[in-house]
Short mmCIF file of C-alpha atoms and ligand atoms in Angstrom, two decimals:
data_model
loop_
_atom_site.label_atom_id
_atom_site.label_comp_id
_atom_site.label_asym_id
_atom_site.label_seq_id
_atom_site.Cartn_x
_atom_site.Cartn_y
_atom_site.Cartn_z
CA MET A 1 -0.06 -46.78 -26.34
CA GLY A 2 1.88 -44.47 -28.63
CA ILE A 3 3.94 -41.64 -27.31
CA VAL A 4 1.69 -39.09 -29.06
CA LYS A 5 -1.56 -40.55 -27.49
CA SER A 6 -0.14 -40.81 -24.05
CA GLN A 7 1.02 -37.10 -24.23
CA TRP A 8 -2.46 -36.18 -25.41
CA LEU A 9 -4.08 -37.96 -22.54
CA GLU A 10 -1.69 -36.26 -20.11
CA GLN A 11 -2.52 -32.89 -21.60
CA GLU A 12 -6.31 -33.62 -21.30
CA GLU A 13 -6.02 -34.78 -17.65
CA ARG A 14 -4.08 -31.72 -16.55
CA GLY A 15 -5.97 -29.31 -18.66
CA TRP A 16 -3.22 -27.52 -20.66
CA GLN A 17 -0.54 -28.16 -23.15
CA ASP A 18 2.88 -26.62 -23.24
CA PRO A 19 2.95 -23.28 -25.21
CA GLU A 20 6.78 -23.79 -25.39
CA THR A 21 7.45 -20.10 -24.85
CA TRP A 22 9.38 -18.13 -22.16
CA VAL A 23 8.15 -15.13 -20.15
CA CYS A 24 9.96 -12.68 -17.74
CA GLN A 25 8.74 -11.26 -14.49
CA HIS A 26 8.18 -7.99 -16.02
CA CYS A 27 5.69 -9.38 -18.76
CA ILE A 28 3.88 -11.45 -16.14
CA GLY A 29 2.87 -8.44 -14.04
CA GLU A 30 2.43 -7.65 -10.42
CA ASP A 31 1.06 -10.96 -9.18
CA SER A 32 3.17 -12.37 -6.32
CA HIS A 33 2.50 -15.98 -6.85
CA LEU A 34 2.96 -16.06 -10.60
CA ARG A 35 6.16 -13.84 -10.19
CA GLN A 36 7.57 -16.21 -7.61
CA LEU A 37 7.06 -19.14 -9.99
CA VAL A 38 8.90 -17.19 -12.80
CA ARG A 39 11.75 -16.26 -10.41
CA LYS A 40 12.16 -19.81 -9.31
CA ASN A 41 12.55 -21.16 -12.80
CA LEU A 42 14.70 -18.59 -14.53
CA GLY A 43 16.76 -19.98 -17.45
CA GLY A 44 19.23 -18.45 -19.76
CA VAL A 45 16.71 -17.84 -22.55
CA SER A 46 15.21 -14.50 -23.33
CA CYS A 47 11.55 -13.50 -22.97
CA SER A 48 9.37 -14.51 -25.92
CA TYR A 49 7.19 -11.42 -25.54
CA CYS A 50 9.35 -8.41 -24.72
CA LYS A 51 12.48 -9.93 -26.34
CA SER A 52 14.56 -8.14 -23.80
CA LYS A 53 18.24 -9.11 -23.86
CA THR A 54 18.69 -8.24 -20.16
CA ARG A 55 15.84 -9.89 -18.45
CA LYS A 56 15.84 -13.59 -17.75
CA ALA A 57 12.82 -15.61 -18.46
CA ALA A 58 11.12 -18.87 -17.31
CA PRO A 59 9.28 -21.54 -19.45
CA ILE A 60 5.54 -20.61 -19.48
CA ALA A 61 4.83 -24.26 -18.86
CA VAL A 62 5.69 -23.56 -15.07
CA LEU A 63 2.82 -21.08 -14.93
CA MET A 64 0.01 -23.10 -16.69
CA ALA A 65 -1.26 -24.99 -13.73
CA ALA A 66 -1.56 -21.84 -11.49
CA VAL A 67 -3.13 -19.83 -14.22
CA LEU A 68 -5.74 -22.62 -14.78
CA PHE A 69 -6.33 -22.84 -11.21
CA GLY A 70 -6.97 -19.21 -11.12
CA VAL A 71 -9.48 -19.26 -14.05
CA LYS A 72 -11.25 -22.30 -12.42
CA TYR A 73 -11.96 -20.11 -9.63
CA SER A 74 -14.63 -18.44 -11.68
CA TYR A 75 -15.20 -20.53 -14.79
CA ASN A 76 -15.32 -24.20 -15.65
CA ASP A 77 -16.08 -26.59 -18.58
CA GLU A 78 -19.69 -27.41 -19.01
CA ALA A 79 -19.41 -30.96 -17.73
CA ASN A 80 -17.62 -30.28 -14.55
CA ALA A 81 -19.55 -27.12 -13.76
CA GLY A 82 -22.71 -29.20 -13.22
CA CYS A 83 -24.72 -27.54 -15.89
CA PRO A 84 -28.29 -28.90 -16.47
CA TYR A 85 -28.73 -30.86 -19.67
CA ASP A 86 -32.21 -29.29 -19.97
CA ARG A 87 -31.88 -26.87 -22.83
CA GLU A 88 -34.52 -24.45 -21.51
CA PHE A 89 -31.64 -22.90 -19.52
CA ASN A 90 -29.80 -20.41 -21.69
CA ILE A 91 -26.06 -21.00 -20.88
CA GLU A 92 -23.59 -18.65 -22.11
CA TYR A 93 -20.38 -20.08 -23.31
CA MET A 94 -17.19 -18.25 -23.31
CA SER A 95 -13.81 -18.75 -25.05
CA SER A 96 -10.54 -19.35 -23.31
CA ARG A 97 -9.33 -15.84 -24.34
CA ASP A 98 -12.67 -14.24 -22.93
CA VAL A 99 -12.25 -16.00 -19.43
CA LEU A 100 -8.55 -15.39 -19.17
CA GLU A 101 -9.09 -11.64 -19.91
CA GLN A 102 -11.70 -11.26 -17.34
CA VAL A 103 -9.57 -12.98 -14.70
CA LEU A 104 -6.61 -10.70 -15.63
CA ASP A 105 -8.82 -7.73 -15.39
CA VAL A 106 -10.12 -8.62 -11.94
CA GLU A 107 -6.52 -9.12 -10.69
CA GLY A 108 -5.29 -5.84 -12.41
CA LEU A 109 -2.77 -7.67 -14.75
CA ASP A 110 -2.19 -6.27 -18.09
CA TRP A 111 -0.56 -9.03 -20.38
CA SER A 112 0.24 -8.48 -24.02
CA ASP A 113 -2.07 -9.88 -26.60
CA ALA A 114 0.65 -12.43 -27.63
CA LEU A 115 0.88 -13.55 -24.06
CA LYS A 116 -2.81 -13.94 -23.54
CA ASN A 117 -3.25 -15.80 -26.90
CA ASP A 118 -0.52 -18.29 -26.12
CA VAL A 119 -1.79 -19.06 -22.69
CA ALA A 120 -5.58 -19.19 -23.74
CA GLU A 121 -4.69 -21.41 -26.66
CA ALA A 122 -2.88 -23.84 -24.38
CA PHE A 123 -6.06 -24.66 -22.35
CA ALA A 124 -7.35 -28.01 -23.31
CA ASN A 125 -10.93 -26.85 -22.73
CA THR A 126 -12.26 -24.26 -25.34
CA GLY A 127 -15.82 -23.61 -24.09
CA TRP A 128 -16.26 -22.18 -20.53
CA VAL A 129 -19.23 -21.25 -18.43
CA ASP A 130 -19.65 -18.95 -15.37
CA ALA A 131 -18.87 -20.94 -12.37
CA PRO A 132 -18.00 -19.35 -9.15
CA ASP A 133 -15.79 -21.70 -7.13
CA GLY A 134 -16.13 -24.17 -10.00
CA ASP A 135 -19.83 -24.71 -9.96
CA TRP A 136 -22.43 -23.25 -12.32
CA MET A 137 -24.82 -22.90 -9.51
CA GLY A 138 -22.06 -22.08 -7.00
CA SER A 139 -21.03 -19.04 -5.13
CA TYR A 140 -17.69 -17.75 -3.63
CA ASN A 141 -17.03 -18.40 -0.09
CA HIS A 142 -16.47 -14.68 0.58
CA GLU A 143 -19.94 -14.11 -0.80
CA ARG A 144 -21.25 -16.71 1.56
CA LEU A 145 -19.60 -15.16 4.48
CA HIS A 146 -20.95 -11.94 3.47
CA TRP A 147 -24.53 -13.17 3.28
CA SER A 148 -23.75 -14.75 6.78
CA TRP A 149 -23.04 -11.18 7.93
CA GLU A 150 -26.21 -9.86 6.34
CA SER A 151 -28.15 -12.49 8.19
CA PHE A 152 -26.52 -11.38 11.34
CA ALA A 153 -27.21 -7.87 10.86
CA HIS A 154 -30.83 -8.52 9.93
CA ALA A 155 -31.19 -10.54 13.14
CA VAL A 156 -29.83 -8.12 15.49
CA LYS A 157 -31.73 -5.22 13.83
CA PHE A 158 -35.18 -6.83 13.56
CA GLN A 159 -35.36 -10.03 15.42
CA SER A 160 -33.44 -10.34 18.83
CA ARG A 161 -31.00 -7.63 20.08
CA PHE A 162 -29.87 -9.18 23.36
CA HIS A 163 -30.25 -12.93 23.21
CA PHE A 164 -29.24 -13.90 19.59
CA GLN A 165 -26.39 -15.97 20.96
CA THR A 166 -28.24 -17.99 23.51
CA ARG A 167 -30.52 -19.54 20.84
CA LYS A 168 -28.69 -21.72 18.49
CA ARG A 169 -30.51 -21.04 15.34
CA PRO A 170 -29.98 -22.71 12.23
CA ARG A 171 -28.33 -20.79 9.45
CA SER A 172 -30.82 -18.34 8.01
CA TYR A 173 -30.06 -19.50 4.39
CA SER A 174 -28.38 -22.69 3.53
CA ASP A 175 -25.80 -20.56 1.53
CA ASP A 176 -24.67 -18.92 4.99
CA LEU A 177 -21.38 -20.21 6.13
CA VAL A 178 -21.59 -18.93 9.67
CA SER A 179 -24.85 -18.77 11.69
CA VAL A 180 -26.08 -15.80 13.55
CA HIS A 181 -24.93 -17.10 17.03
CA GLU A 182 -21.51 -17.98 15.58
CA MET A 183 -20.81 -14.59 13.90
CA LEU A 184 -19.03 -12.72 16.71
CA PRO A 185 -16.50 -15.49 17.72
CA PHE A 186 -15.82 -15.81 14.04
CA LEU A 187 -15.02 -12.10 13.64
CA GLY A 188 -12.74 -12.28 16.69
CA GLN A 189 -11.03 -15.39 15.26
CA LEU A 190 -10.50 -13.58 11.94
CA VAL A 191 -8.97 -10.58 13.92
CA ARG A 192 -6.63 -12.94 15.83
CA GLN A 193 -5.70 -15.01 12.89
CA HIS A 194 -4.63 -11.90 10.84
CA SER A 195 -2.83 -10.09 13.63
CA MET A 196 -5.06 -7.15 13.31
CA VAL A 197 -4.46 -5.86 16.92
CA ARG A 198 -1.73 -3.34 17.00
CA LYS A 199 -0.09 -1.08 19.48
CA LEU A 200 -1.10 2.67 19.52
CA PRO A 201 2.07 4.26 21.05
CA VAL A 202 1.78 7.17 23.61
CA ALA A 203 3.07 9.64 20.92
CA THR A 204 0.16 9.40 18.72
CA ILE A 205 -1.98 12.51 18.23
CA LEU A 206 -5.63 12.28 17.61
CA GLN A 207 -8.28 14.96 16.76
CA ARG A 208 -11.60 15.54 18.06
CA VAL A 209 -14.16 18.12 17.10
CA ARG A 210 -17.05 19.65 19.07
CA PRO A 211 -19.52 21.94 17.47
CA GLY A 212 -19.54 25.40 19.01
CA LYS A 213 -17.10 27.23 21.25
CA HIS A 214 -16.05 25.32 24.44
CA PRO A 215 -13.42 25.88 27.19
CA HIS A 216 -10.29 23.78 27.31
CA SER A 217 -11.44 20.89 29.61
CA VAL A 218 -11.84 17.31 29.36
CA LEU A 219 -15.39 17.48 30.74
CA GLU A 220 -16.19 20.01 27.93
CA LEU A 221 -14.20 18.40 25.07
CA GLY A 222 -14.36 14.77 25.88
CA PRO A 223 -17.17 12.20 25.48
CA PRO A 224 -20.54 13.30 26.73
CA PRO A 225 -21.89 12.17 30.13
CA LYS A 226 -23.68 8.78 30.15
CA GLU A 227 -27.16 10.47 30.60
CA LYS A 228 -26.64 12.49 27.48
CA ALA A 229 -24.81 9.97 25.34
CA SER A 230 -26.81 9.35 22.17
CA ALA A 231 -26.43 6.28 19.93
CA GLY A 232 -23.46 6.46 17.59
CA ARG A 233 -21.89 4.11 14.85
CA MET A 234 -20.16 2.03 17.52
CA ASN A 235 -21.90 2.92 20.87
CA PRO A 236 -25.54 2.42 22.05
CA ALA A 237 -27.25 5.20 23.70
CA GLY A 238 -26.27 5.69 27.40
CA ILE A 239 -22.76 4.08 26.96
CA PRO A 240 -20.51 6.70 25.60
CA TYR A 241 -17.46 5.79 23.58
CA LEU A 242 -14.70 8.23 22.63
CA TYR A 243 -14.62 8.96 18.96
CA LEU A 244 -11.25 10.56 17.51
CA ALA A 245 -9.93 10.97 14.10
CA TYR A 246 -6.42 10.71 12.81
CA ASP A 247 -6.40 14.13 11.23
CA GLU A 248 -8.49 17.45 11.55
CA LYS A 249 -10.03 17.12 8.09
CA THR A 250 -11.55 13.78 9.06
CA ALA A 251 -12.69 15.03 12.50
CA LEU A 252 -14.40 17.94 10.97
CA ALA A 253 -16.13 15.74 8.26
CA GLU A 254 -17.26 13.26 10.85
CA THR A 255 -19.07 15.95 12.76
CA ARG A 256 -20.73 17.27 9.45
CA SER A 257 -18.98 20.65 10.02
CA LYS A 258 -19.47 23.04 7.08
CA LYS A 259 -17.72 26.27 5.99
CA GLY A 260 -18.44 29.09 8.72
CA ASP A 261 -19.41 26.66 11.40
CA GLN A 262 -18.11 27.48 14.81
CA VAL A 263 -16.22 24.41 16.26
CA THR A 264 -13.64 23.63 18.85
CA ILE A 265 -10.85 21.17 17.86
CA SER A 266 -8.98 19.29 20.43
CA GLN A 267 -5.95 17.04 20.37
CA TRP A 268 -5.60 13.98 22.46
CA SER A 269 -2.93 11.46 23.10
CA PRO A 270 -2.82 8.01 25.07
CA ILE A 271 -0.90 8.29 28.35
CA ARG A 272 -0.01 4.51 28.03
CA ASP A 273 0.39 2.27 24.93
CA LEU A 274 -3.08 1.03 23.80
CA HIS A 275 -3.94 -2.00 21.83
CA VAL A 276 -6.52 -1.50 19.28
CA ILE A 277 -8.16 -3.48 16.36
CA ASP A 278 -7.02 -1.93 13.12
CA LEU A 279 -9.70 -2.32 10.52
CA SER A 280 -8.03 0.29 8.22
CA CYS A 281 -4.99 -1.87 7.52
CA PHE A 282 -5.82 -5.07 5.75
CA PRO A 283 -3.81 -8.23 5.51
CA ARG A 284 -2.47 -8.85 2.04
CA CYS A 285 -4.93 -10.87 -0.01
CA PRO A 286 -3.25 -14.00 -1.48
CA SER A 287 -3.05 -14.35 -5.24
CA VAL A 288 -6.16 -16.05 -6.75
CA PHE A 289 -3.51 -18.19 -8.79
CA SER A 290 -2.06 -19.63 -5.43
CA ASP A 291 -3.54 -22.41 -3.47
CA LYS A 292 -4.39 -20.24 -0.53
CA ARG A 293 -7.90 -20.10 -1.73
CA ARG A 294 -9.59 -20.18 1.81
CA GLU A 295 -7.26 -17.33 2.93
CA HIS A 296 -8.01 -15.45 -0.23
CA ASP A 297 -11.83 -15.57 0.43
CA LEU A 298 -11.37 -14.61 4.19
CA VAL A 299 -9.53 -11.54 3.34
CA GLN A 300 -12.05 -10.63 0.49
CA PHE A 301 -14.71 -10.97 3.24
CA LEU A 302 -12.87 -8.72 5.58
CA TYR A 303 -12.66 -5.86 2.93
CA LYS A 304 -16.38 -6.19 2.34
CA PHE A 305 -17.23 -6.33 6.11
CA THR A 306 -15.08 -3.22 6.74
CA ASP A 307 -16.97 -1.42 3.89
CA GLU A 308 -20.21 -2.37 5.54
CA ILE A 309 -19.52 -1.15 9.06
CA SER A 310 -18.09 2.09 7.92
CA LYS A 311 -20.60 2.85 5.11
CA PRO A 312 -22.37 6.24 5.50
CA VAL A 313 -25.74 6.16 7.26
CA ALA A 314 -28.53 8.81 6.86
CA HIS A 315 -29.04 10.78 10.06
CA ASP A 316 -32.88 10.80 9.74
CA GLY A 317 -33.81 8.54 12.57
CA SER A 318 -32.86 5.29 10.68
CA GLU A 319 -29.45 5.39 12.22
CA HIS A 320 -31.03 4.03 15.55
CA ILE A 321 -31.66 0.72 13.63
CA GLU A 322 -28.72 0.88 11.06
CA TYR A 323 -25.98 1.19 13.62
CA VAL A 324 -27.20 -1.77 15.88
CA PRO A 325 -24.99 -4.43 14.13
CA THR A 326 -21.74 -2.34 14.57
CA GLN A 327 -22.81 -1.52 18.05
CA VAL A 328 -23.06 -5.31 18.78
CA VAL A 329 -19.81 -5.97 17.14
CA SER A 330 -18.07 -3.04 19.05
CA GLU A 331 -19.46 -4.28 22.41
CA TYR A 332 -18.17 -7.86 21.72
CA PHE A 333 -14.58 -6.49 20.91
CA ALA A 334 -14.90 -4.17 23.95
CA GLN A 335 -16.29 -6.71 26.51
CA ALA A 336 -15.69 -10.17 25.45
CA PHE A 337 -12.81 -10.37 22.81
CA LYS A 338 -9.11 -11.26 24.05
CA HIS A 339 -6.18 -10.82 21.98
CA ALA A 340 -2.68 -12.11 22.98
CA LYS A 341 -2.26 -13.14 26.65
CA SER A 342 -5.92 -12.94 27.28
CA LYS A 343 -5.68 -9.11 27.13
CA ARG A 344 -8.70 -6.95 26.16
CA VAL A 345 -8.43 -4.28 23.47
CA ASP A 346 -8.91 -0.62 24.11
CA GLY A 347 -10.61 0.35 20.85
CA LEU A 348 -11.07 0.00 17.17
CA ILE A 349 -9.59 1.84 14.13
CA TYR A 350 -11.92 2.02 11.09
CA PRO A 351 -12.00 3.87 7.95
CA SER A 352 -13.94 7.09 7.60
CA ALA A 353 -17.40 6.94 5.77
CA VAL A 354 -17.15 10.66 4.97
CA ALA A 355 -13.54 11.64 4.45
CA GLN A 356 -11.53 10.09 1.71
CA ASP A 357 -8.67 8.05 3.10
CA GLY A 358 -9.60 9.25 6.64
CA ARG A 359 -9.30 7.07 9.71
CA ASN A 360 -11.03 7.11 12.91
CA LEU A 361 -10.34 5.62 16.34
CA VAL A 362 -13.12 4.75 18.90
CA LEU A 363 -12.10 4.00 22.26
CA PHE A 364 -14.10 1.66 24.56
CA PRO A 365 -14.85 2.74 28.15
CA GLN A 366 -13.12 1.07 31.13
CA TYR A 367 -15.74 0.69 33.78
CA ASP A 368 -14.90 -2.60 35.05
CA ASP A 369 -12.02 -1.87 37.45
CA GLY A 370 -14.27 -0.28 39.99
CA GLN A 371 -12.50 2.99 39.75
CA ALA A 372 -14.41 4.93 37.00
CA THR A 373 -17.71 6.42 38.07
CA HIS A 374 -17.91 9.35 35.59
CA THR A 375 -17.57 9.06 31.77
CA HIS A 376 -14.23 11.02 31.66
CA GLU A 377 -12.75 8.62 34.21
CA ALA A 378 -13.58 5.60 32.03
CA PHE A 379 -11.33 7.16 29.37
CA ALA A 380 -8.34 7.99 31.66
CA ALA A 381 -5.93 6.44 29.16
CA MET A 382 -6.38 9.54 27.02
CA GLU A 383 -5.02 12.99 27.69
CA LEU A 384 -6.17 16.30 26.28
CA ASN A 385 -3.36 18.18 24.94
CA VAL A 386 -4.39 21.39 23.33
CA SER A 387 -7.56 22.86 21.87
CA ARG A 388 -8.63 25.80 19.99
CA SER A 389 -11.86 27.34 18.84
CA GLY A 390 -12.87 29.00 15.49
CA ARG A 391 -14.79 28.81 12.31
CA VAL A 392 -14.35 26.31 9.46
CA ASN A 393 -12.52 28.01 6.67
CA SER A 394 -13.28 28.09 2.84
CA CYS A 395 -11.16 24.89 2.29
CA GLY A 396 -13.62 23.05 4.95
CA ASN A 397 -10.62 21.65 6.70
CA THR A 398 -9.02 24.08 9.17
CA VAL A 399 -10.10 26.62 11.59
CA ILE A 400 -9.35 30.28 11.37
ZN1 ZN B 501 9.20 -10.12 -21.04
#
């Protein structure tokens, strides 16, 4: 076989040819994996795109396999994507430049036109079809995990509230990756695997708002007594949890306080270090160009899951059903989940649905040591510092 033919075969097999240009870290943008590849392969040649005299560059060939891998997460060639031969299906074909642009857009990378052209022209394939996870009829694993969560939410809302784990149901849909009875341990595993339990130190100050004017006392400003506890985002009726926010504005927004409303704001701190699951601080999502695809999809699912459990819910009576999935998950984390050294967690941090960038903390009650009889005793780990009453001012965030 001639050299030219064997080179051609090699290019066809690996799916790209060498553009024979050089690129620097600056031109490749903020993708950790691509940057690392450039960094590891820097040579003495200047970048073919920005022509910088000071920045070192690496041959683009070292990136081509990773870029192609990233493109193939969402697109594929017709033959390998499993497209039907039946022409009644209207299959849309895209150019290499189109699919590359789409992938770069999703990843937030802004490459120059020259760089995009060189990389796109180096792909051996020229006609692409939509193919999530490589398959024309496929779906991403993070989507399949999300559908599994939706099946779980549907089951506990409308089918079985208390015994959904005892019956080993088949997956609701063939695309679900996790069945209903497996969902809670799966979430627990995700939290452990991503080290999402963190220490809440004694010095932490948290805010709580109670509508109306109330005296400075734990009984008045703490969680309601069991008999009066209505259902909330994380707690079922009759089992009060202590809801707190990281700042006053969030606490006011969470209680739907409006300008002119009379409220009492109280500050609370833990009297010992607490351990809480933090759903407001995500693990970093691996690059779509790296081979950590499974991890990439798990983190994508975590983003979506947190959106779902903190989404706004209308307070028109439907909340009694809509909050059930988050109540079931919270109770699992409160009663069954163990983090390091078989320790239980004290609560859960979650993003606010109503205050931008706001964070909430919900604390689980501790009734199991035989000590707590009253609601406030079940939250003995928290101390009431100060409180003040007043009306919400025109900025809607402080009390005058
Ligand atoms: Zn450059």
